[in-house]
Amino acid sequence: MGGRAFSFQAPLLWNQLPVWIRETDTLSTFKVRVGFWFSDKKRRRMNLDAFVQFCADRGVEVVEIDLTQPLGPQGPFDIIIHKLSDVIVEAEHNSQSQQLLDNFQSYVSAHPDTILLDPLPAMTQLLDRFASCQKMSQLNSSLRDWHICTPPYLEVHSGSDAIKIQMLTHKHILFFSPQVCKTRVAHGSYSHEMCLLFSAASLADIHPPCVLQSFVNHGAVLYKVYVVGDKHCCVERPSIKNFPSGPCDRKTIFFNSHQVSKPESNSDLTSLDEQMVALPPPSSDAVAALVKELRAQLGLALFGVDVIVNISTHTLTVIDINIFPGYEGMPQFFSSLLSHIQSVLDQHASAGSS
C-alpha cells in the first residue's frame, strides 16, 4: 500500500505567501534569522539543506546551531526550530547532554524575545507515553460529538504491575483482549520496538515501564496526520492486520512500528487474512476538529498524530502523538513551515506593540 496523501487545505501557492517573502530577492539583506537544531539523522531525512536554500531565496537566513559551542556568538535568532528530544532523553543519564541542555535553556532564558518552535515544556510532555496517553484519553470526552476516541490503556510501572494484571485476568475480573505494548519513553529508535500480546501469559514477554494499549482492528490502514501550525494533511500508510478479539494462545508478535508503517512496507503483519471492503478515509471535518483540539491542549504547532478507523464502529481512533515527525508525504512542507514561521513572528510583533 502506498503513501497516499489527503491534503485537507489547499496547497500553499506562491501568491499566498506573505508579501515580504514574495518581494524579497536573493540579493537583499536577510530580514529574519532562524536557528535550528536537529540530530544528523533528522536533518538528512528532512533535507534541511534544501530548506536552508529555500528560505535564503526568500530573504530568510536559516543557520544550524552548534550546541557544543556558546550560543551567544551564534545569535541573535528571531526564532529557533528544534527537536531536542535526543538531548532531553540522554540528559537523564548523561552529564554531557545535561550540560548541552542547560546551556540551551540558559540562552533561551536570557533572550526572551527569541521564539521557540516548539516550547520545551510542551514538547517534553510527549516524551513520556504515560503522559501522552493521559492527554489522548481526554479526547474521549472533548471530541465525543465527533466520534473520536482513544483506546483504553494501562500503565505498567514494574514487573509487579504485570503480575497483578495476570491475577485479575485469571480471576475473570479483567478481560484480556489483544494489547499493543509500547515503551514508556516515546523517543529514539528503541521506542519503535513494540509487541502484540494475545493473553495474560504473554505479559511475561514485556519489559516495564511500558504502556499496554488495547488493539483495535482497523483494516491494516493507518493515517498519519501531519500538523504545521494552522495547516495539516493526512497521509495513508500500511498498518497491522486484523486479529480476533479475546484471549488466545497465539505467541507474542514483536515488531518495529516504523518498519511496519513505512510507505513501502512489505510485512506479513500488514497483509489481511481475509478480504474486506475498504473503509473511507477520515472525514476532513473530523480531522480538523482533532487537530484544533490537540493544538490547544498540547501547546504545540509542529506535531503528528497517528489515527485509525475502527472497522466495527467506524470511530476515528487516536493511537499516538509524535513530536516534530518526518512529514514524509506532506505536500508543500517547506512553504507551510516558512509561512508558519512568519505567522508566529507577526503575532509576536503585534503582541509586543500592543
mmCIF file of C-alpha atoms in Angstrom:
data_model
loop_
_atom_site.group_PDB
_atom_site.id
_atom_site.type_symbol
_atom_site.label_atom_id
_atom_site.label_comp_id
_atom_site.label_asym_id
_atom_site.label_seq_id
_atom_site.Cartn_x
_atom_site.Cartn_y
_atom_site.Cartn_z
ATOM 1 C CA MET A 1 0.000 0.000 0.000
ATOM 2 C CA GLY A 2 1.405 3.378 -0.920
ATOM 3 C CA GLY A 3 1.602 6.642 0.928
ATOM 4 C CA ARG A 4 -1.486 8.394 -0.455
ATOM 5 C CA ALA A 5 -1.838 11.916 0.956
ATOM 6 C CA PHE A 6 -5.105 13.684 1.682
ATOM 7 C CA SER A 7 -4.499 17.417 1.966
ATOM 8 C CA PHE A 8 -7.415 18.973 3.805
ATOM 9 C CA GLN A 9 -6.369 22.500 2.961
ATOM 10 C CA ALA A 10 -5.356 23.815 -0.430
ATOM 11 C CA PRO A 11 -1.591 23.602 -1.094
ATOM 12 C CA LEU A 12 0.161 26.872 -0.278
ATOM 13 C CA LEU A 13 0.614 28.796 -3.514
ATOM 14 C CA TRP A 14 3.332 31.378 -4.123
ATOM 15 C CA ASN A 15 0.854 34.252 -4.068
ATOM 16 C CA GLN A 16 -0.388 33.076 -0.668
ATOM 17 C CA LEU A 17 2.992 33.621 0.969
ATOM 18 C CA PRO A 18 3.425 36.867 2.944
ATOM 19 C CA VAL A 19 4.193 39.865 0.731
ATOM 20 C CA TRP A 20 7.563 40.480 2.374
ATOM 21 C CA ILE A 21 8.705 36.995 1.339
ATOM 22 C CA ARG A 22 7.485 37.280 -2.264
ATOM 23 C CA GLU A 23 9.028 40.706 -2.774
ATOM 24 C CA THR A 24 12.442 39.835 -1.348
ATOM 25 C CA ASP A 25 15.102 38.896 -3.885
ATOM 26 C CA THR A 26 18.153 36.765 -3.206
ATOM 27 C CA LEU A 27 20.490 39.784 -3.039
ATOM 28 C CA SER A 28 18.535 41.558 -0.304
ATOM 29 C CA THR A 29 19.680 41.745 3.296
ATOM 30 C CA PHE A 30 18.144 38.943 5.355
ATOM 31 C CA LYS A 31 15.174 40.256 7.324
ATOM 32 C CA VAL A 32 14.671 37.212 9.547
ATOM 33 C CA ARG A 33 17.213 34.919 11.195
ATOM 34 C CA VAL A 34 16.175 31.378 12.076
ATOM 35 C CA GLY A 35 18.313 28.964 14.072
ATOM 36 C CA PHE A 36 17.735 25.231 14.014
ATOM 37 C CA TRP A 37 18.981 22.142 15.798
ATOM 38 C CA PHE A 38 18.222 18.561 14.756
ATOM 39 C CA SER A 39 20.085 15.298 15.004
ATOM 40 C CA ASP A 40 22.118 14.395 11.923
ATOM 41 C CA LYS A 41 19.606 11.668 11.049
ATOM 42 C CA LYS A 42 16.677 14.059 11.326
ATOM 43 C CA ARG A 43 18.463 16.681 9.276
ATOM 44 C CA ARG A 44 19.109 14.239 6.438
ATOM 45 C CA ARG A 45 15.581 12.831 6.448
ATOM 46 C CA MET A 46 14.057 16.293 6.229
ATOM 47 C CA ASN A 47 16.531 17.507 3.592
ATOM 48 C CA LEU A 48 17.211 20.587 5.682
ATOM 49 C CA ASP A 49 19.969 21.795 3.377
ATOM 50 C CA ALA A 50 17.269 22.285 0.747
ATOM 51 C CA PHE A 51 15.116 24.134 3.293
ATOM 52 C CA VAL A 52 18.021 26.459 4.108
ATOM 53 C CA GLN A 53 18.333 27.346 0.425
ATOM 54 C CA PHE A 54 14.556 27.609 0.019
ATOM 55 C CA CYS A 55 14.455 30.188 2.817
ATOM 56 C CA ALA A 56 17.560 32.043 1.622
ATOM 57 C CA ASP A 57 15.909 32.547 -1.768
ATOM 58 C CA ARG A 58 13.095 34.301 0.095
ATOM 59 C CA GLY A 59 15.178 36.546 2.316
ATOM 60 C CA VAL A 60 15.246 34.350 5.414
ATOM 61 C CA GLU A 61 18.557 33.254 6.892
ATOM 62 C CA VAL A 62 18.488 29.779 8.408
ATOM 63 C CA VAL A 63 21.572 28.678 10.346
ATOM 64 C CA GLU A 64 22.439 25.491 12.188
ATOM 65 C CA ILE A 65 23.077 25.811 15.912
ATOM 66 C CA ASP A 66 26.103 24.076 17.421
ATOM 67 C CA LEU A 67 25.150 23.104 20.971
ATOM 68 C CA THR A 68 28.764 22.284 21.829
ATOM 69 C CA GLN A 69 29.699 25.963 21.384
ATOM 70 C CA PRO A 70 28.449 29.068 23.244
ATOM 71 C CA LEU A 71 25.137 30.123 21.738
ATOM 72 C CA GLY A 72 25.580 33.857 22.316
ATOM 73 C CA PRO A 73 28.051 34.436 19.454
ATOM 74 C CA GLN A 74 25.922 32.247 17.156
ATOM 75 C CA GLY A 75 22.890 34.514 17.600
ATOM 76 C CA PRO A 76 20.841 36.562 17.513
ATOM 77 C CA PHE A 77 17.877 34.457 16.451
ATOM 78 C CA ASP A 78 14.351 35.631 15.798
ATOM 79 C CA ILE A 79 13.141 32.068 16.118
ATOM 80 C CA ILE A 80 14.655 28.651 16.870
ATOM 81 C CA ILE A 81 13.241 25.463 15.363
ATOM 82 C CA HIS A 82 14.385 22.330 17.111
ATOM 83 C CA LYS A 83 13.841 18.737 18.038
ATOM 84 C CA LEU A 84 15.856 18.419 21.225
ATOM 85 C CA SER A 85 14.248 15.099 22.112
ATOM 86 C CA ASP A 86 17.552 13.232 21.782
ATOM 87 C CA VAL A 87 19.306 15.620 24.134
ATOM 88 C CA ILE A 88 16.462 15.682 26.675
ATOM 89 C CA VAL A 89 16.243 11.885 26.876
ATOM 90 C CA GLU A 90 20.023 11.461 27.070
ATOM 91 C CA ALA A 91 20.304 14.189 29.721
ATOM 92 C CA GLU A 92 18.655 11.902 32.265
ATOM 93 C CA HIS A 93 21.707 9.642 32.324
ATOM 94 C CA ASN A 94 24.441 11.628 30.572
ATOM 95 C CA SER A 95 26.066 14.671 32.188
ATOM 96 C CA GLN A 96 27.382 15.980 28.871
ATOM 97 C CA SER A 97 23.897 16.014 27.338
ATOM 98 C CA GLN A 98 22.563 17.653 30.501
ATOM 99 C CA GLN A 99 25.167 20.399 30.118
ATOM 100 C CA LEU A 100 24.157 20.981 26.486
ATOM 101 C CA LEU A 101 20.524 21.229 27.543
ATOM 102 C CA ASP A 102 21.367 23.608 30.404
ATOM 103 C CA ASN A 103 23.339 25.854 28.036
ATOM 104 C CA PHE A 104 20.440 25.952 25.596
ATOM 105 C CA GLN A 105 17.903 26.748 28.307
ATOM 106 C CA SER A 106 20.172 29.460 29.719
ATOM 107 C CA TYR A 107 20.389 31.112 26.303
ATOM 108 C CA VAL A 108 16.612 30.978 25.841
ATOM 109 C CA SER A 109 16.041 32.443 29.313
ATOM 110 C CA ALA A 110 18.485 35.275 28.585
ATOM 111 C CA HIS A 111 16.798 36.039 25.239
ATOM 112 C CA PRO A 112 13.041 36.050 25.924
ATOM 113 C CA ASP A 113 12.290 37.616 22.531
ATOM 114 C CA THR A 114 13.624 34.531 20.757
ATOM 115 C CA ILE A 115 10.689 32.270 19.905
ATOM 116 C CA LEU A 116 10.950 28.500 20.260
ATOM 117 C CA LEU A 117 9.202 26.105 17.908
ATOM 118 C CA ASP A 118 8.097 24.349 19.946
ATOM 119 C CA PRO A 119 8.374 25.346 23.638
ATOM 120 C CA LEU A 120 10.441 22.834 25.584
ATOM 121 C CA PRO A 121 7.837 22.098 28.314
ATOM 122 C CA ALA A 122 5.146 21.408 25.708
ATOM 123 C CA MET A 123 7.440 19.117 23.774
ATOM 124 C CA THR A 124 8.844 17.288 26.805
ATOM 125 C CA GLN A 125 5.401 16.081 27.933
ATOM 126 C CA LEU A 126 5.150 13.834 24.867
ATOM 127 C CA LEU A 127 8.436 12.072 25.577
ATOM 128 C CA ASP A 128 6.615 10.086 28.284
ATOM 129 C CA ARG A 129 3.929 7.749 26.953
ATOM 130 C CA PHE A 130 2.238 7.698 30.348
ATOM 131 C CA ALA A 131 1.690 11.455 29.962
ATOM 132 C CA SER A 132 0.773 11.326 26.281
ATOM 133 C CA CYS A 133 -1.783 8.554 26.874
ATOM 134 C CA GLN A 134 -3.364 10.683 29.593
ATOM 135 C CA LYS A 135 -3.553 13.575 27.129
ATOM 136 C CA MET A 136 -5.100 11.373 24.454
ATOM 137 C CA SER A 137 -7.668 9.955 26.877
ATOM 138 C CA GLN A 138 -9.083 13.468 27.347
ATOM 139 C CA LEU A 139 -10.235 13.328 23.726
ATOM 140 C CA ASN A 140 -12.828 10.710 24.707
ATOM 141 C CA SER A 141 -14.906 13.486 26.284
ATOM 142 C CA SER A 142 -13.799 16.626 24.440
ATOM 143 C CA LEU A 143 -14.363 15.137 20.965
ATOM 144 C CA ARG A 144 -17.167 12.695 21.743
ATOM 145 C CA ASP A 145 -19.552 14.518 19.402
ATOM 146 C CA TRP A 146 -17.087 13.919 16.562
ATOM 147 C CA HIS A 147 -16.969 10.171 17.321
ATOM 148 C CA ILE A 148 -13.260 10.467 18.065
ATOM 149 C CA CYS A 149 -11.720 8.395 20.836
ATOM 150 C CA THR A 150 -8.545 6.715 22.009
ATOM 151 C CA PRO A 151 -8.147 3.053 23.060
ATOM 152 C CA PRO A 152 -8.162 2.037 26.735
ATOM 153 C CA TYR A 153 -4.665 1.699 28.173
ATOM 154 C CA LEU A 154 -2.812 0.510 31.247
ATOM 155 C CA GLU A 155 0.388 1.897 32.727
ATOM 156 C CA VAL A 156 2.779 -0.871 33.735
ATOM 157 C CA HIS A 157 5.342 0.672 36.061
ATOM 158 C CA SER A 158 7.061 -2.516 37.178
ATOM 159 C CA GLY A 159 7.021 -6.286 36.999
ATOM 160 C CA SER A 160 4.660 -6.416 39.969
ATOM 161 C CA ASP A 161 2.057 -4.483 37.950
ATOM 162 C CA ALA A 162 2.237 -7.120 35.219
ATOM 163 C CA ILE A 163 1.716 -9.859 37.811
ATOM 164 C CA LYS A 164 -1.356 -8.038 39.193
ATOM 165 C CA ILE A 165 -2.832 -7.803 35.691
ATOM 166 C CA GLN A 166 -2.280 -11.540 35.230
ATOM 167 C CA MET A 167 -4.020 -12.295 38.534
ATOM 168 C CA LEU A 168 -7.023 -10.081 37.699
ATOM 169 C CA THR A 169 -7.327 -11.779 34.331
ATOM 170 C CA HIS A 170 -7.183 -15.281 35.790
ATOM 171 C CA LYS A 171 -9.913 -14.327 38.283
ATOM 172 C CA HIS A 172 -12.021 -13.015 35.369
ATOM 173 C CA ILE A 173 -12.043 -9.540 36.919
ATOM 174 C CA LEU A 174 -10.198 -8.163 33.911
ATOM 175 C CA PHE A 175 -10.942 -9.242 30.340
ATOM 176 C CA PHE A 176 -7.780 -9.611 28.286
ATOM 177 C CA SER A 177 -8.099 -8.512 24.673
ATOM 178 C CA PRO A 178 -5.098 -8.139 22.330
ATOM 179 C CA GLN A 179 -2.789 -5.413 23.601
ATOM 180 C CA VAL A 180 -0.041 -3.381 21.981
ATOM 181 C CA CYS A 181 2.900 -2.945 24.340
ATOM 182 C CA LYS A 182 4.906 0.272 23.906
ATOM 183 C CA THR A 183 7.935 1.543 25.804
ATOM 184 C CA ARG A 184 7.356 4.367 28.252
ATOM 185 C CA VAL A 185 9.982 6.538 26.550
ATOM 186 C CA ALA A 186 8.394 7.782 23.337
ATOM 187 C CA HIS A 187 11.550 8.813 21.534
ATOM 188 C CA GLY A 188 14.519 7.152 19.882
ATOM 189 C CA SER A 189 14.822 4.068 17.718
ATOM 190 C CA TYR A 190 14.027 1.755 20.649
ATOM 191 C CA SER A 191 10.642 3.462 21.121
ATOM 192 C CA HIS A 192 9.516 1.927 17.805
ATOM 193 C CA GLU A 193 10.089 -1.594 19.182
ATOM 194 C CA MET A 194 6.676 -2.893 20.205
ATOM 195 C CA CYS A 195 4.879 -6.177 20.694
ATOM 196 C CA LEU A 196 1.361 -7.511 20.348
ATOM 197 C CA LEU A 197 0.109 -9.602 23.265
ATOM 198 C CA PHE A 198 -2.749 -12.091 22.982
ATOM 199 C CA SER A 199 -3.094 -13.460 26.519
ATOM 200 C CA ALA A 200 -2.258 -12.642 30.115
ATOM 201 C CA ALA A 201 0.502 -15.250 29.966
ATOM 202 C CA SER A 202 2.196 -13.100 27.310
ATOM 203 C CA LEU A 203 2.826 -10.430 29.945
ATOM 204 C CA ALA A 204 5.962 -12.408 30.768
ATOM 205 C CA ASP A 205 7.370 -11.015 27.499
ATOM 206 C CA ILE A 206 7.146 -7.325 28.418
ATOM 207 C CA HIS A 207 9.798 -5.096 29.973
ATOM 208 C CA PRO A 208 8.341 -2.394 32.250
ATOM 209 C CA PRO A 209 7.965 0.502 32.418
ATOM 210 C CA CYS A 210 5.637 0.361 29.444
ATOM 211 C CA VAL A 211 2.121 1.052 28.239
ATOM 212 C CA LEU A 212 -0.461 -1.563 27.255
ATOM 213 C CA GLN A 213 -2.869 -0.110 24.698
ATOM 214 C CA SER A 214 -5.899 -2.114 23.584
ATOM 215 C CA PHE A 215 -5.524 -3.210 19.975
ATOM 216 C CA VAL A 216 -8.283 -2.005 17.654
ATOM 217 C CA ASN A 217 -8.925 -3.768 14.348
ATOM 218 C CA HIS A 218 -8.556 -1.169 11.605
ATOM 219 C CA GLY A 219 -8.191 -2.994 8.315
ATOM 220 C CA ALA A 220 -4.387 -2.671 8.194
ATOM 221 C CA VAL A 221 -4.598 1.047 7.368
ATOM 222 C CA LEU A 222 -3.044 3.858 9.411
ATOM 223 C CA TYR A 223 -3.389 7.593 8.796
ATOM 224 C CA LYS A 224 -0.593 9.942 9.758
ATOM 225 C CA VAL A 225 -1.873 13.461 10.337
ATOM 226 C CA TYR A 226 0.933 15.995 9.938
ATOM 227 C CA VAL A 227 0.446 19.410 11.529
ATOM 228 C CA VAL A 228 2.325 22.632 10.721
ATOM 229 C CA GLY A 229 0.606 25.468 12.534
ATOM 230 C CA ASP A 230 -2.827 26.017 11.021
ATOM 231 C CA LYS A 231 -2.167 23.617 8.134
ATOM 232 C CA HIS A 232 -2.371 19.841 8.168
ATOM 233 C CA CYS A 233 -2.625 16.872 5.860
ATOM 234 C CA CYS A 234 -3.410 13.180 6.207
ATOM 235 C CA VAL A 235 -1.158 10.504 4.698
ATOM 236 C CA GLU A 236 -2.264 6.882 4.366
ATOM 237 C CA ARG A 237 0.174 4.180 5.476
ATOM 238 C CA PRO A 238 0.099 0.384 5.888
ATOM 239 C CA SER A 239 -0.519 -0.947 9.365
ATOM 240 C CA ILE A 240 -1.126 -4.133 11.346
ATOM 241 C CA LYS A 241 -3.790 -6.542 10.091
ATOM 242 C CA ASN A 242 -6.916 -7.572 11.990
ATOM 243 C CA PHE A 243 -6.878 -10.182 14.757
ATOM 244 C CA PRO A 244 -9.724 -11.974 16.575
ATOM 245 C CA SER A 245 -10.821 -10.255 19.764
ATOM 246 C CA GLY A 246 -10.410 -12.014 23.075
ATOM 247 C CA PRO A 247 -7.536 -14.047 24.507
ATOM 248 C CA CYS A 248 -5.902 -16.876 22.582
ATOM 249 C CA ASP A 249 -2.724 -18.955 22.723
ATOM 250 C CA ARG A 250 -1.054 -17.103 19.855
ATOM 251 C CA LYS A 251 2.571 -16.243 20.626
ATOM 252 C CA THR A 252 3.622 -12.652 21.197
ATOM 253 C CA ILE A 253 4.400 -10.783 17.982
ATOM 254 C CA PHE A 254 7.372 -8.436 18.166
ATOM 255 C CA PHE A 255 7.599 -5.683 15.567
ATOM 256 C CA ASN A 256 9.098 -2.298 14.732
ATOM 257 C CA SER A 257 6.285 0.193 14.154
ATOM 258 C CA HIS A 258 8.415 2.341 11.849
ATOM 259 C CA GLN A 259 9.195 -0.613 9.603
ATOM 260 C CA VAL A 260 5.595 -1.834 9.556
ATOM 261 C CA SER A 261 4.120 1.548 8.623
ATOM 262 C CA LYS A 262 6.670 2.917 6.171
ATOM 263 C CA PRO A 263 5.202 3.574 2.693
ATOM 264 C CA GLU A 264 6.992 0.681 1.007
ATOM 265 C CA SER A 265 6.359 -1.810 3.816
ATOM 266 C CA ASN A 266 6.021 -5.428 2.686
ATOM 267 C CA SER A 267 5.469 -7.088 6.042
ATOM 268 C CA ASP A 268 3.324 -10.166 6.657
ATOM 269 C CA LEU A 269 1.822 -8.184 9.525
ATOM 270 C CA THR A 270 0.187 -5.762 7.090
ATOM 271 C CA SER A 271 -1.406 -8.417 4.843
ATOM 272 C CA LEU A 272 -5.047 -9.026 5.693
ATOM 273 C CA ASP A 273 -6.021 -12.669 6.185
ATOM 274 C CA GLU A 274 -9.452 -12.020 4.687
ATOM 275 C CA GLN A 275 -10.916 -9.716 2.071
ATOM 276 C CA MET A 276 -12.837 -6.751 3.420
ATOM 277 C CA VAL A 277 -14.425 -3.646 1.995
ATOM 278 C CA ALA A 278 -12.032 -0.718 2.256
ATOM 279 C CA LEU A 279 -13.139 1.881 4.772
ATOM 280 C CA PRO A 280 -13.354 5.512 3.638
ATOM 281 C CA PRO A 281 -10.606 7.810 4.945
ATOM 282 C CA PRO A 282 -11.339 10.012 7.961
ATOM 283 C CA SER A 283 -13.577 12.979 7.221
ATOM 284 C CA SER A 284 -11.777 16.279 6.755
ATOM 285 C CA ASP A 285 -14.015 17.962 9.339
ATOM 286 C CA ALA A 286 -13.272 15.342 11.998
ATOM 287 C CA VAL A 287 -9.524 15.567 11.421
ATOM 288 C CA ALA A 288 -9.683 19.375 11.529
ATOM 289 C CA ALA A 289 -11.530 19.190 14.859
ATOM 290 C CA LEU A 290 -8.917 16.765 16.198
ATOM 291 C CA VAL A 291 -6.016 18.989 15.133
ATOM 292 C CA LYS A 292 -7.646 22.093 16.625
ATOM 293 C CA GLU A 293 -8.260 20.335 19.942
ATOM 294 C CA LEU A 294 -4.731 18.923 20.170
ATOM 295 C CA ARG A 295 -3.074 22.233 19.265
ATOM 296 C CA ALA A 296 -4.945 23.898 22.116
ATOM 297 C CA GLN A 297 -4.386 21.007 24.522
ATOM 298 C CA LEU A 298 -0.689 20.450 23.801
ATOM 299 C CA GLY A 299 0.522 23.971 23.045
ATOM 300 C CA LEU A 300 2.384 22.614 20.004
ATOM 301 C CA ALA A 301 2.438 23.693 16.367
ATOM 302 C CA LEU A 302 4.691 21.025 14.836
ATOM 303 C CA PHE A 303 3.498 17.502 15.559
ATOM 304 C CA GLY A 304 1.971 14.368 14.090
ATOM 305 C CA VAL A 305 -0.974 12.212 15.097
ATOM 306 C CA ASP A 306 -1.458 8.540 14.241
ATOM 307 C CA VAL A 307 -5.125 7.672 13.743
ATOM 308 C CA ILE A 308 -7.022 4.570 12.635
ATOM 309 C CA VAL A 309 -10.647 3.823 11.789
ATOM 310 C CA ASN A 310 -12.293 1.090 13.869
ATOM 311 C CA ILE A 311 -13.691 -1.446 11.374
ATOM 312 C CA SER A 312 -16.648 -2.266 13.654
ATOM 313 C CA THR A 313 -17.765 1.192 14.797
ATOM 314 C CA HIS A 314 -16.070 3.396 12.153
ATOM 315 C CA THR A 315 -14.884 5.532 15.065
ATOM 316 C CA LEU A 316 -11.798 7.641 14.431
ATOM 317 C CA THR A 317 -9.290 6.349 16.980
ATOM 318 C CA VAL A 318 -6.159 8.211 18.070
ATOM 319 C CA ILE A 319 -3.308 5.855 18.934
ATOM 320 C CA ASP A 320 -0.215 8.073 19.131
ATOM 321 C CA ILE A 321 1.102 11.649 19.058
ATOM 322 C CA ASN A 322 4.567 12.419 17.709
ATOM 323 C CA ILE A 323 6.857 15.388 18.263
ATOM 324 C CA PHE A 324 8.041 17.032 15.029
ATOM 325 C CA PRO A 325 7.573 13.991 12.755
ATOM 326 C CA GLY A 326 9.296 13.407 9.417
ATOM 327 C CA TYR A 327 6.475 14.959 7.350
ATOM 328 C CA GLU A 328 7.098 12.373 4.625
ATOM 329 C CA GLY A 329 4.353 12.763 2.069
ATOM 330 C CA MET A 330 3.164 16.202 3.174
ATOM 331 C CA PRO A 331 2.841 18.445 0.119
ATOM 332 C CA GLN A 332 4.341 21.948 0.239
ATOM 333 C CA PHE A 333 6.040 21.270 3.593
ATOM 334 C CA PHE A 334 8.781 23.888 3.152
ATOM 335 C CA SER A 335 6.245 26.552 2.167
ATOM 336 C CA SER A 336 3.962 25.622 5.061
ATOM 337 C CA LEU A 337 6.802 25.763 7.589
ATOM 338 C CA LEU A 338 8.101 29.096 6.313
ATOM 339 C CA SER A 339 4.584 30.526 6.300
ATOM 340 C CA HIS A 340 4.094 29.388 9.907
ATOM 341 C CA ILE A 341 7.397 30.968 10.946
ATOM 342 C CA GLN A 342 6.252 34.308 9.537
ATOM 343 C CA SER A 343 2.825 33.949 11.144
ATOM 344 C CA VAL A 344 4.394 33.348 14.560
ATOM 345 C CA LEU A 345 6.760 36.305 14.125
ATOM 346 C CA ASP A 346 3.867 38.549 13.060
ATOM 347 C CA GLN A 347 1.853 37.542 16.127
ATOM 348 C CA HIS A 348 4.880 38.145 18.350
ATOM 349 C CA ALA A 349 5.444 41.594 16.836
ATOM 350 C CA SER A 350 1.773 42.514 17.230
ATOM 351 C CA ALA A 351 1.772 41.411 20.864
ATOM 352 C CA GLY A 352 4.917 43.449 21.515
ATOM 353 C CA SER A 353 3.468 46.625 20.032
ATOM 354 C CA SER A 354 0.115 46.399 21.804
#
